[in-house]
mmCIF file of C-alpha atoms in Angstrom:
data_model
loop_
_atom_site.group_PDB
_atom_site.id
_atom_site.type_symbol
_atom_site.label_atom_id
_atom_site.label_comp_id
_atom_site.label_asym_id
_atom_site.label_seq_id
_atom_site.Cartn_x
_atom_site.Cartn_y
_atom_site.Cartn_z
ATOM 1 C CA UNK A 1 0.000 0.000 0.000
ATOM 2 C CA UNK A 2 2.800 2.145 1.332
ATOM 3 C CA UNK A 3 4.650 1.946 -2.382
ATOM 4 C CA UNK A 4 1.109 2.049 -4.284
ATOM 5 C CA UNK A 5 0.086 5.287 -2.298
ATOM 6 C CA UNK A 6 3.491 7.178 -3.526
ATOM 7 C CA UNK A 7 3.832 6.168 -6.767
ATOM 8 C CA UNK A 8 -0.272 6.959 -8.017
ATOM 9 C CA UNK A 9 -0.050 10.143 -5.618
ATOM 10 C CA UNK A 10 2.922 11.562 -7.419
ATOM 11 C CA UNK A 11 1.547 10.104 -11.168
ATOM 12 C CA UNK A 12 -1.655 11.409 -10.105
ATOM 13 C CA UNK A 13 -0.495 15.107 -9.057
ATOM 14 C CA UNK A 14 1.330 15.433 -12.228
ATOM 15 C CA UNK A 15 -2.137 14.004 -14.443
ATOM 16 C CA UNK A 16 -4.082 16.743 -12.032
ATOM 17 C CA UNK A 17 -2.548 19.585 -12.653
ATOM 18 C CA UNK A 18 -1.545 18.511 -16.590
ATOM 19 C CA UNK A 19 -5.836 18.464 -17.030
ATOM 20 C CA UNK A 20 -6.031 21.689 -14.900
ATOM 21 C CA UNK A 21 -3.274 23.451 -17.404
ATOM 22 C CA UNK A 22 -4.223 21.530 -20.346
ATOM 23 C CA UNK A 23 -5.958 23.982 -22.844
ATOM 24 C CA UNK A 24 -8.647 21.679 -24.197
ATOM 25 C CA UNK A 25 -9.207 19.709 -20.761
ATOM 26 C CA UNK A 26 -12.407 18.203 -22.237
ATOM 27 C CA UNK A 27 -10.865 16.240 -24.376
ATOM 28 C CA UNK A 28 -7.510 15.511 -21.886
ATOM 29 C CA UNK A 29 -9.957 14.088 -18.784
ATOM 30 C CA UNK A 30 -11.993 12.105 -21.463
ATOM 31 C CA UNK A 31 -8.683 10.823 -23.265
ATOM 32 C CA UNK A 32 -5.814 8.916 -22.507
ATOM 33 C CA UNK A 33 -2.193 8.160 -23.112
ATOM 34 C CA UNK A 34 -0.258 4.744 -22.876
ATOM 35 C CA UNK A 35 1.247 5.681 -19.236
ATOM 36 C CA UNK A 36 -2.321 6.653 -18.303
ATOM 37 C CA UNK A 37 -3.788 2.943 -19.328
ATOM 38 C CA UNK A 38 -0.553 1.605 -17.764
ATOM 39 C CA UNK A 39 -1.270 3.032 -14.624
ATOM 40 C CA UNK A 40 -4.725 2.433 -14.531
ATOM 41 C CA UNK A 41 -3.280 -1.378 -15.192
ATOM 42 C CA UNK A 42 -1.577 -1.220 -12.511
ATOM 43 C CA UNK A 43 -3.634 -0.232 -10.066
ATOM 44 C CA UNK A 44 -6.008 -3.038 -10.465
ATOM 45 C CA UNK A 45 -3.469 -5.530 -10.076
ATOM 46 C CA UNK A 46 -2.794 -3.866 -6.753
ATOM 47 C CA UNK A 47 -6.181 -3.997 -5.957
ATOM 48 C CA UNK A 48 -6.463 -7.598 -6.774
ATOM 49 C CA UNK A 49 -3.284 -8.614 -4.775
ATOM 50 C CA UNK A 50 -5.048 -6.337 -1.690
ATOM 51 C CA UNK A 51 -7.749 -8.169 -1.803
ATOM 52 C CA UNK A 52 -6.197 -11.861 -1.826
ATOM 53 C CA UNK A 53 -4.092 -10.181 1.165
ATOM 54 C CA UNK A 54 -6.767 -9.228 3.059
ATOM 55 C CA UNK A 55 -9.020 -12.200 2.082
ATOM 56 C CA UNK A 56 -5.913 -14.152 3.476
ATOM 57 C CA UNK A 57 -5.296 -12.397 7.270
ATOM 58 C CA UNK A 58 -8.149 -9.749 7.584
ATOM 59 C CA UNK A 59 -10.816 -12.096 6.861
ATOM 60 C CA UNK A 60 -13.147 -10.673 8.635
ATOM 61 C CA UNK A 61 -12.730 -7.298 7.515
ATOM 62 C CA UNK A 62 -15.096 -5.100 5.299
ATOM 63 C CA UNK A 63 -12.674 -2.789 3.503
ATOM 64 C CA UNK A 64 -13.025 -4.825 -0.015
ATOM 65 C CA UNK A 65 -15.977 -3.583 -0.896
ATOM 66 C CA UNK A 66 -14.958 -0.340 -2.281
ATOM 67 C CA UNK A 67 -11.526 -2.216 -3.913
ATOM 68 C CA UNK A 68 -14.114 -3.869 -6.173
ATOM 69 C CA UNK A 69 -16.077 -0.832 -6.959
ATOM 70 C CA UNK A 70 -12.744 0.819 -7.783
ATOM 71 C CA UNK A 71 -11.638 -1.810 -10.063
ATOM 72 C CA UNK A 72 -15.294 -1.730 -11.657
ATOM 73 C CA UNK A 73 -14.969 1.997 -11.950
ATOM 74 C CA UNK A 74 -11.503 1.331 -13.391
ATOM 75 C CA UNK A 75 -11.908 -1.599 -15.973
ATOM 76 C CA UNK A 76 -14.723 0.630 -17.146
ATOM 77 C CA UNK A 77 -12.325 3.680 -18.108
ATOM 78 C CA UNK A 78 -9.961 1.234 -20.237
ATOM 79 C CA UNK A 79 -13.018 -0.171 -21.879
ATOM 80 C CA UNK A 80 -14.532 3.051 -22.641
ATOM 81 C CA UNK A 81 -10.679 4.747 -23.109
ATOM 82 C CA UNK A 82 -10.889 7.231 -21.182
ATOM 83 C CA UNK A 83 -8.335 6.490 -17.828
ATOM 84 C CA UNK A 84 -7.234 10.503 -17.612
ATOM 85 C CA UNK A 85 -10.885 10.564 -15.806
ATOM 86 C CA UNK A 86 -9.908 8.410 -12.860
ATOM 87 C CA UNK A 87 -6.090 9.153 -12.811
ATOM 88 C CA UNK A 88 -6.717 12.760 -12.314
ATOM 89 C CA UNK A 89 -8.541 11.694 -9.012
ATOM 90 C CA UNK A 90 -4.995 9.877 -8.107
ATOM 91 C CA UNK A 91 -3.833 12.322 -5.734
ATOM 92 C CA UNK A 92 -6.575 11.054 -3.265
ATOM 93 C CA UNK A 93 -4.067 8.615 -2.386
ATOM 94 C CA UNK A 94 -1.595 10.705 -0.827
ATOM 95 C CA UNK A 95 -2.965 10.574 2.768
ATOM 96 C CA UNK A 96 -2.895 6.500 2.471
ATOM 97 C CA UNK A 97 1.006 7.221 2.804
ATOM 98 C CA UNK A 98 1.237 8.368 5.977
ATOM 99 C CA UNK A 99 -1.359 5.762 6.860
ATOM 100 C CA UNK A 100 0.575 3.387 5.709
ATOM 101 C CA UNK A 101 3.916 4.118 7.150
ATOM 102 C CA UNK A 102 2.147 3.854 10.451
ATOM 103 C CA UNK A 103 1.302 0.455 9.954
ATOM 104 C CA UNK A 104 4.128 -0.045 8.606
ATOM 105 C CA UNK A 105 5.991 1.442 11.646
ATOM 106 C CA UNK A 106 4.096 2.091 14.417
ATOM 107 C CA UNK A 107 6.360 4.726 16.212
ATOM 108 C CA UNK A 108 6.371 6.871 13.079
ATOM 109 C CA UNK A 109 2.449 6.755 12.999
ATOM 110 C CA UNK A 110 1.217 10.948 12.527
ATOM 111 C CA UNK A 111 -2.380 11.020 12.605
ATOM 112 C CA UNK A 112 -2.858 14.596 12.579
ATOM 113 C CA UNK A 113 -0.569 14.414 9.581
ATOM 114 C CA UNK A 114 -3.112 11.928 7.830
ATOM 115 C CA UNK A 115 -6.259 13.837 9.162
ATOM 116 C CA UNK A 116 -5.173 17.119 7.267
ATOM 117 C CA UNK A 117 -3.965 15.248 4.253
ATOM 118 C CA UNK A 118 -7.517 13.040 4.274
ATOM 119 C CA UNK A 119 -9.029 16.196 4.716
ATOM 120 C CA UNK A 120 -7.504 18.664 2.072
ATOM 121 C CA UNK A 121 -7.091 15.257 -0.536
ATOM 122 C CA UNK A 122 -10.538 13.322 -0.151
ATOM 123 C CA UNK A 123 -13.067 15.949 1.687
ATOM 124 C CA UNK A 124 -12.393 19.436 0.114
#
């Protein structure tokens, strides 16, 4: 998660603010390039291998509902090629960082740190 969370936050910021600057945006959020599909690619592998990890030791755990409706959501933009309109939404990701490196490493857990990245990435 910790490795997935940096690399589509960074690839996500720079898809972001490419759409914001892009002249014709219309046609940049419903396009797509061949990093965009890649990384849509990769992303549901990662959900995929989540889920056999959780399904595996968190069996009892809820949080694989919305990993399907992601990869739903994200199958759907290759099919219909347009992955700019879900990669745009990457940076969302960049407050599972810091709650990842404090599963990861519990004495480097900063959940203030998360709260105002979950807030200013997911909420506003």
């Amino acid at each position: 998660t910790l490795l997935c969370s940096i690399l589509v936050g960074i690839f996500g910021t720079f898809y972001c603010f490419a759409s914001i600057s892009s002249i014709n945006s219309a046609d940049f959020v419903y396009g797509g390039d061949r990093l965009s599909y890649f990384f849509i690619r990769f992303f549901c592998v990662y959900f995929v291998l989540d889920l056999l990890y959780l399904m595996v030791h968190f069996p009892k755990e809820g949080g694989w509902i919305h990993h399907v409706g992601y990869f739903i959501f994200m199958y759907s933009s290759l099919f219909y090629s347009c992955p700019n309109v879900f990669v745009i939404f990457s940076p969302l990701e960049i407050s599972s960082i810091f709650l990842s490196v404090g599963h990861i490493w519990p004495t480097k857990r900063q959940d203030l740190i998360f709260g105002i990245t979950f807030l200013c990435t997911r909420i506003i």
